[in-house]
Amino acid sequence: MRKQGLPPLQGEASGEAFSRKPITARELARMLGVSQSAVSRAFTPGASIAADLRERILKYAAEIDYQPNAIASMLSKSRTNIIGIVVSDMQNPFYPGLIEKLSRSLQRIGLQSLLFNITKGSNLEEQLSALRRYNVDAVIVISATILSGSTLSWATEGRPAILINRVIEDTNLSCVACNNIEGARAIADHFHSQGARRVAYVAGLSHTTTNRERQNGFVTRIAELGMTLSAQIEGREYSYHAGRKAALEIAAKKSTDAIFFANDILAIGGIDALREEAGCRIPDDIYVAGFDDIPMADWPHYSLTTFRQPVDEIVRVVVEMIEGDTSALLRAATTIRLSGELIERRSTGVVQKTQ
Amino acid sequence: MRKQGLPPLQGEASGEAFSRKPITARELARMLGVSQSAVSRAFTPGASIAADLRERILKYAAEIDYQPNAIASMLSKSRTNIIGIVVSDMQNPFYPGLIEKLSRSLQRIGLQSLLFNITKGSNLEEQLSALRRYNVDAVIVISATILSGSTLSWATEGRPAILINRVIEDTNLSCVACNNIEGARAIADHFHSQGARRVAYVAGLSHTTTNRERQNGFVTRIAELGMTLSAQIEGREYSYHAGRKAALEIAAKKSTDAIFFANDILAIGGIDALREEAGCRIPDDIYVAGFDDIPMADWPHYSLTTFRQPVDEIVRVVVEMIEGDTSALLRAATTIRLSGELIERRSTGVVQKTQ
DNA sequence: GAAATTATTGCATCCGAATGCAACAAGGTA
DNA sequence: TACCTTGTTGCATTCGGATGCAATAATTTC
């Protein structure tokens, strides 16, 4: 084996500092007098290669700053290590936290997140066509809204898809969701035990499964408890301003003891409107509860009673599904329900213990 | 030219509905009796191909649902159409809006966003090594914190990088930032014209350029106006709770008329703490101002005077830089400063006109 | 010590599209 | 009619690694 000195490292001082092409496995191999296959194997855990050869290659690779080209690897392995994340509403503070945790967990196991931020209005298929062309290994859909099941099936065709907080039975889409019915019932029970009897529901986007479940769960439990549903607002969106508007409609009728908003950001808008415009005191005049437990729910001005979504667990389950046998996901879509937790705060008259 | 009937479309009912491999350009070409090059050219705008041939190919491609494999295309063109977006803090409500707009604008011109959500603590180079292997066409860094210039240069080596709201002179990194000094001075002027004389500054992360500029701009202008800097809190992070803590320290000294927080989320924490724990009325006892103009700043409970960052313009400029000659960016890093706008609200005693 | 096994390594090919180059056709000019 | 453009098309190769297969070396078995 002929020994050969290391070629000079590519220095910053070597003239053209820009756009210098990265080294390839072949070049590295030639420099070391081994085959390109060896280099490839050195970087492939479990590949058939002698320990000392691997070490020699890795060591030299580190020196000259060689890294395998991920694109080439994708092409030959037909695996991208990229997960498509479909989002439509980052304004709701619940989502950034979820997305952050999700992408970090994925990164930890070597997967990157390709963001698809879809917009209502314009052509969805066009927006999602990239999702197909990029050969992502799996798709995670965080958008509760906008996308129809069929559009989703089309966009994710051939690769595993997991919907978060959105359940679509009857397709090849897996779902991981909070137990909305449990949560809504917990809110109803809580209202009842706090003495409320005439309660109202403010919907988010009416046609979303999340909304339907929370609504049904709540309304059903209300009836079981013998409480009156004094109002029910059809929602147009999950937003602060929608919450304000809905709250005012309910306040105008003066027949409600407690309002359950489909999520926290609605509830917070509601609280503001009730206080500023309707002159209500909370919780003295009316109770308010939300759903999600976003950071603002804990702000003292709101101190919002809410049903906390198990974000960490949702992330964990989703990542496990992806990490595991994704092809199994394709064959048999799974739906998983996770339990949340009622967080009682001052907006429903619960006295907080000082920290 | 032998005419041949269309082969049957891949039906959902064709047996194995799962993981059926997508059609390739070669197959499509063979079906139509043309060369693979022709197919490639049909999908390449401006390529040398007769209009009718292109049309025939595109039409048939649409029928059998063929789409060029993006991975293969990346490999041969050495262009990925992927932009790496480096983020470290999605909890600050300013960022989700920015990220959303950014990724949508990029999508509109055919670029996808690969998210790199970096975490303090753990090994940054490891977290960013994927950024290099994935051959992204450009990198946008939205993290004001954490990353050192040298780490960034390393991670983005060989490809254009644009930092948002973070200026690093002296490197090959481009920057697009809000004119923080202008903003901080505007706040100082505003405090002055509202009658404040003893003012305080609450820092975010002390070592970030954003913080330094706001701090210097503010302190300098304060001096010019003959006002007193009654307190200056060194910040550890840009967060609601950091804002609370800082506000209480300042309130304890009872010598301050107005506080300028390095950003809105700090200011909002500050307002809450001042009201709840320090018993201050705002704006009666003390003025508060922030920076960014996040959605919560407009919530009535806070009605926070702030300096609005020109988010849309920032996004526009960044996307233009990327859309334009990126190689130019590599050769000559650019720094662009954009003007913001003072938004006067009740937290500094400005009476809002009712909407 | 010979035969059988097992561990390494390299060769050749493939993944799917892009593209330089040559071949060829259509239209124009003299 | 002969020659020259201009426009199309296909062929062959390339992008950078991954991997089946065969060749070779190392180790074990009897």
Short mmCIF file of N, CA and C (backbone and C1' of nucleotides) in Angstrom, two decimals, chain A residues 25-26 36 40-41 66 76, chain D residues 15-21:
data_model
loop_
_atom_site.label_atom_id
_atom_site.label_comp_id
_atom_site.label_asym_id
_atom_site.label_seq_id
_atom_site.Cartn_x
_atom_site.Cartn_y
_atom_site.Cartn_z
N ALA A 25 -17.00 12.06 -2.68
CA ALA A 25 -16.51 10.80 -2.13
C ALA A 25 -15.41 10.22 -3.04
N ARG A 26 -15.58 10.37 -4.33
CA ARG A 26 -14.59 9.82 -5.26
C ARG A 26 -13.23 10.47 -5.07
N GLN A 36 -14.38 4.36 -3.97
CA GLN A 36 -15.48 5.23 -3.56
C GLN A 36 -16.46 4.45 -2.68
N SER A 40 -18.21 5.48 0.95
CA SER A 40 -19.64 5.40 1.22
C SER A 40 -19.92 4.51 2.42
N ARG A 41 -19.23 3.37 2.46
CA ARG A 41 -19.45 2.44 3.57
C ARG A 41 -18.98 3.01 4.90
N TYR A 66 -14.86 16.84 4.56
CA TYR A 66 -15.79 16.18 3.64
C TYR A 66 -17.06 15.74 4.35
N SER A 76 -30.15 7.94 -4.47
CA SER A 76 -29.90 6.51 -4.57
C SER A 76 -30.65 5.70 -3.51
P DC D 15 -19.53 15.02 -13.16
"O5'" DC D 15 -20.72 15.28 -12.15
"C5'" DC D 15 -21.45 16.50 -12.19
"C4'" DC D 15 -22.63 16.41 -11.25
"C3'" DC D 15 -22.30 15.65 -9.97
"O3'" DC D 15 -22.09 16.59 -8.92
"C1'" DC D 15 -24.38 14.89 -10.94
P DG D 16 -20.75 16.40 -8.05
"O5'" DG D 16 -21.15 15.24 -7.04
"C5'" DG D 16 -22.12 15.51 -6.05
"C4'" DG D 16 -22.44 14.23 -5.30
"C3'" DG D 16 -21.23 13.50 -4.73
"O3'" DG D 16 -21.56 13.10 -3.41
"C1'" DG D 16 -22.49 12.03 -6.04
P DG D 17 -20.47 12.49 -2.44
"O5'" DG D 17 -21.24 11.26 -1.85
"C5'" DG D 17 -21.85 10.41 -2.71
"C4'" DG D 17 -23.17 9.88 -2.16
"C3'" DG D 17 -22.98 8.67 -1.26
"O3'" DG D 17 -24.20 8.37 -0.60
"C1'" DG D 17 -23.56 8.01 -3.46
P DA D 18 -24.30 7.24 0.48
"O5'" DA D 18 -24.93 6.02 -0.34
"C5'" DA D 18 -26.27 6.14 -0.75
"C4'" DA D 18 -26.78 4.84 -1.35
"C3'" DA D 18 -26.54 3.58 -0.52
"O3'" DA D 18 -27.70 2.78 -0.69
"C1'" DA D 18 -25.51 3.35 -2.63
P DT D 19 -27.93 1.48 0.15
"O5'" DT D 19 -27.49 0.33 -0.84
"C5'" DT D 19 -28.13 0.22 -2.11
"C4'" DT D 19 -27.52 -0.92 -2.89
"C3'" DT D 19 -27.09 -2.12 -2.05
"O3'" DT D 19 -27.40 -3.30 -2.78
"C1'" DT D 19 -25.30 -1.41 -3.35
P DG D 20 -27.88 -4.59 -2.03
"O5'" DG D 20 -27.81 -5.68 -3.20
"C5'" DG D 20 -28.47 -5.40 -4.44
"C4'" DG D 20 -27.77 -6.13 -5.57
"C3'" DG D 20 -27.39 -7.58 -5.25
"O3'" DG D 20 -27.50 -8.36 -6.45
"C1'" DG D 20 -25.41 -6.31 -5.61
P DC D 21 -27.25 -9.91 -6.42
"O5'" DC D 21 -25.74 -10.02 -6.91
"C5'" DC D 21 -25.36 -9.36 -8.11
"C4'" DC D 21 -23.87 -9.54 -8.35
"C3'" DC D 21 -23.33 -10.92 -7.93
"O3'" DC D 21 -22.57 -11.46 -8.99
"C1'" DC D 21 -22.02 -9.19 -6.97
#
